[in-house]
mmCIF file of C-alpha atoms in Angstrom:
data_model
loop_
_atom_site.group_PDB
_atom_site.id
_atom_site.type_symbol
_atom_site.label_atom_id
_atom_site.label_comp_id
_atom_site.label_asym_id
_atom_site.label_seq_id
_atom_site.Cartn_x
_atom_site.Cartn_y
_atom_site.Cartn_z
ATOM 1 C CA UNK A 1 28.439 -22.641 -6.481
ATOM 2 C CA UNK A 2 26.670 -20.921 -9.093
ATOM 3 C CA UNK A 3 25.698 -24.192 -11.119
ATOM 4 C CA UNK A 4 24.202 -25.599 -7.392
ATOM 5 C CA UNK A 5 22.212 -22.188 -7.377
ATOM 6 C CA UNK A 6 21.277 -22.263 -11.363
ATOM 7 C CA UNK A 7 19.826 -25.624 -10.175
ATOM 8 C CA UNK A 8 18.277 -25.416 -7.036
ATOM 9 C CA UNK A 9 16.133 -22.342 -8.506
ATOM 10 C CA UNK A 10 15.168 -24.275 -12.081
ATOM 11 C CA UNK A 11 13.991 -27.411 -10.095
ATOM 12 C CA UNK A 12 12.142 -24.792 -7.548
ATOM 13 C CA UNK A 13 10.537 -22.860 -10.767
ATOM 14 C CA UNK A 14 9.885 -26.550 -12.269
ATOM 15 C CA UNK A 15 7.710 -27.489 -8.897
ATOM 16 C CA UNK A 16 5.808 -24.112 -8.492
ATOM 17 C CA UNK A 17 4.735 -24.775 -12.149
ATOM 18 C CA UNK A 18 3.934 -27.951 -11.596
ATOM 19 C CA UNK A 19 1.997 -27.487 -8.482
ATOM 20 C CA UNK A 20 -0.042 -24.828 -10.245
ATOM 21 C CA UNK A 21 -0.918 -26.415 -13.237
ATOM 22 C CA UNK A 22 -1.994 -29.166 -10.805
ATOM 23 C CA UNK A 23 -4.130 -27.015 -8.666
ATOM 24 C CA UNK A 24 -5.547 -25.574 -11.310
ATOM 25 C CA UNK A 25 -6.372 -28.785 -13.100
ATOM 26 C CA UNK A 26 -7.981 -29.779 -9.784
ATOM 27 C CA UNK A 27 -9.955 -26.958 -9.679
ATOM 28 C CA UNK A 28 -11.313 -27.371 -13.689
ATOM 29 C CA UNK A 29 -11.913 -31.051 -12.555
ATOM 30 C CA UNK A 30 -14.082 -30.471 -9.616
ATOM 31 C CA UNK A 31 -16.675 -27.745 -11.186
ATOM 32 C CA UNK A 32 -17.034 -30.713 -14.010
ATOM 33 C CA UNK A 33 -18.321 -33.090 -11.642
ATOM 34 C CA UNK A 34 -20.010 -30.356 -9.558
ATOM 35 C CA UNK A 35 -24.207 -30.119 -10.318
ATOM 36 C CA UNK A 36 -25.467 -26.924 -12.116
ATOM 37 C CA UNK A 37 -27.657 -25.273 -9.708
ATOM 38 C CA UNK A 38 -29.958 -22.380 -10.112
ATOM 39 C CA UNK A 39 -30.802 -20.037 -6.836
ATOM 40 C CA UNK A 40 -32.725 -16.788 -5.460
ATOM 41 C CA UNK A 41 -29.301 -14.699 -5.265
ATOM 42 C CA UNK A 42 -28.571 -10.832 -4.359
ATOM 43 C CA UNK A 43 -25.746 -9.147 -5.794
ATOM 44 C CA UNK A 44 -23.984 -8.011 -2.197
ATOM 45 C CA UNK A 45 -20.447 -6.556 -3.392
ATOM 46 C CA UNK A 46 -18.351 -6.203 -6.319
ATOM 47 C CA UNK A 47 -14.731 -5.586 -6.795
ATOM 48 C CA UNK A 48 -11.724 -6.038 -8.714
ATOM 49 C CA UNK A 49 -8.314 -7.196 -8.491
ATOM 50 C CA UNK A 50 -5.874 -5.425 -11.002
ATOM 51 C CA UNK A 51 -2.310 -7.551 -11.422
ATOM 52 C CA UNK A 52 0.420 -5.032 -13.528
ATOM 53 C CA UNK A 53 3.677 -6.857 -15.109
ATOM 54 C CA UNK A 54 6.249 -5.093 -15.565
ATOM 55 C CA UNK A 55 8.525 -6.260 -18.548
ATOM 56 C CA UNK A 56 12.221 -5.170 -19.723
ATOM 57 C CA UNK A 57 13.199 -5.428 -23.177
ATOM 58 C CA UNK A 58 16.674 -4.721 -24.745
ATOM 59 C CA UNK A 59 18.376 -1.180 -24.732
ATOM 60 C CA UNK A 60 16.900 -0.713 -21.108
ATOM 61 C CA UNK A 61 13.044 0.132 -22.336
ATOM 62 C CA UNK A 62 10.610 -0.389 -19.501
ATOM 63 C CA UNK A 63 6.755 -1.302 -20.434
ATOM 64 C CA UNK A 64 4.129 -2.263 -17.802
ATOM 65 C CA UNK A 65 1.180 -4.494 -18.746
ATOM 66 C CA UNK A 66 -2.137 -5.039 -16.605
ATOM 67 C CA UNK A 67 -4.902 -7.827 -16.243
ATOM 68 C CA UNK A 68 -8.028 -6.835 -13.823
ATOM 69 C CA UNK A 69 -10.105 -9.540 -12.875
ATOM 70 C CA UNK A 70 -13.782 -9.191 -11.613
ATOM 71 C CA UNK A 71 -15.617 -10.981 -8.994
ATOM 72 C CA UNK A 72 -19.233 -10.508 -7.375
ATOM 73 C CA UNK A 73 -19.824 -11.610 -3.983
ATOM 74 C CA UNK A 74 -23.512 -13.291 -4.390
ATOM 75 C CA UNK A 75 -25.899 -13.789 -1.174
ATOM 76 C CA UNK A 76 -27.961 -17.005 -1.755
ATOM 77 C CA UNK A 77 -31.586 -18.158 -0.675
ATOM 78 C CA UNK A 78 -29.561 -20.374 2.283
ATOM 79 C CA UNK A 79 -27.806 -17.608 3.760
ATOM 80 C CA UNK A 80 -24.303 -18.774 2.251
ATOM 81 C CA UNK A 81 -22.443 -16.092 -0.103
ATOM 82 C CA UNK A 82 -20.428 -16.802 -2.964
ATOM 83 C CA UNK A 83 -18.122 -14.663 -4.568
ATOM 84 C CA UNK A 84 -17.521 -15.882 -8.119
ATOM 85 C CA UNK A 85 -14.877 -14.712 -11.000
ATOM 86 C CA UNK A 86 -17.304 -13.114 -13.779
ATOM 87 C CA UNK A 87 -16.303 -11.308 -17.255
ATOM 88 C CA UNK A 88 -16.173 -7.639 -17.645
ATOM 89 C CA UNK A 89 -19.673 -7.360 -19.288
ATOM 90 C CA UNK A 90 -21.212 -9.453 -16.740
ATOM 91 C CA UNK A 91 -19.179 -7.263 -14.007
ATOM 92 C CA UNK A 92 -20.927 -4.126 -15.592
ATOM 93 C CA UNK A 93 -24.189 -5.122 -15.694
ATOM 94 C CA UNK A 94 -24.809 -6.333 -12.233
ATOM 95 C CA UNK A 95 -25.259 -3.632 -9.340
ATOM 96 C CA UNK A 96 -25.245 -4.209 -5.473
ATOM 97 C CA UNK A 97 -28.295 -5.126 -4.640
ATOM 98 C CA UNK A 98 -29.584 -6.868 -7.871
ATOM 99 C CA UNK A 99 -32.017 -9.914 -6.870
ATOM 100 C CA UNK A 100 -32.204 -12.384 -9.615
ATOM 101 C CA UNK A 101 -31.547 -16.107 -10.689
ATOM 102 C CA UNK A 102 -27.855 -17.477 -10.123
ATOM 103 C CA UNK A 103 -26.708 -20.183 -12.000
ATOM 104 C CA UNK A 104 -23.239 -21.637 -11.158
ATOM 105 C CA UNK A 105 -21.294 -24.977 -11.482
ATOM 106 C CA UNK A 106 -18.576 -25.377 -8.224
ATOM 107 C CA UNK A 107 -17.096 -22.526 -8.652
ATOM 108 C CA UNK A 108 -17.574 -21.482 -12.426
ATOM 109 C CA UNK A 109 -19.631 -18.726 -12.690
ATOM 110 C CA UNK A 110 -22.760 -19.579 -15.580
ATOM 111 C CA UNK A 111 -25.272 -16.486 -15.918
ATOM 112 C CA UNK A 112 -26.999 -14.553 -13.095
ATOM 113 C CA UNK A 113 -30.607 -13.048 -14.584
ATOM 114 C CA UNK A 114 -32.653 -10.644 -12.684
ATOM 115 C CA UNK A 115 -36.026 -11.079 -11.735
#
């Protein structure tokens, strides 16, 4: 029973890796063959998403590691918006309501300069 289980879960772990590396590859693949544009943009929102691992080593010590991602939700010259994943520096230096020049590839965020 416990081999069956042992299984079942490495073949599960095995897809979801798969599927993400897949997705992700996807993803990469599409923003290649997407055109770089430049737009009028306004900086609408901000916000970020903060993941925390926690991790176990021997002799029962506990340790907790973060990531925090940052995206900015962009209004363009169409109407559309766009929220795009952006560094920390670029996160900082943008405020709500900043007009400027977006440039972006599919989804990949390239520079955003105020005007």
């Amino acid at each position: 029973m416990f081999e069956l289980m042992a299984a079942i879960c490495g073949r599960l772990f095995l897809f979801s890796l798969a599927l993400i590396l897949v997705r992700n590859f996807g993803q990469w693949n599409r923003n290649n063959h997407s055109p770089r544009l430049t737009m009028d943009a306004v900086v609408t929102e901000k916000r970020q998403d903060t993941v925390e691992y926690r991790h176990f080593w021997r002799r029962g010590i506990r340790f907790t590691t973060s990531d925090t991602f940052y995206y900015v939700t962009f209004q363009l010259e169409s109407g559309d918006r766009l929220e795009l994943h952006v560094s920390r520096k670029q996160f900082g230096s943008m405020v709500e309501g900043d007009r400027g020049r977006l440039r972006f590839q599919g989804t990949r965020f390239l520079g955003f300069e105020r005007t």
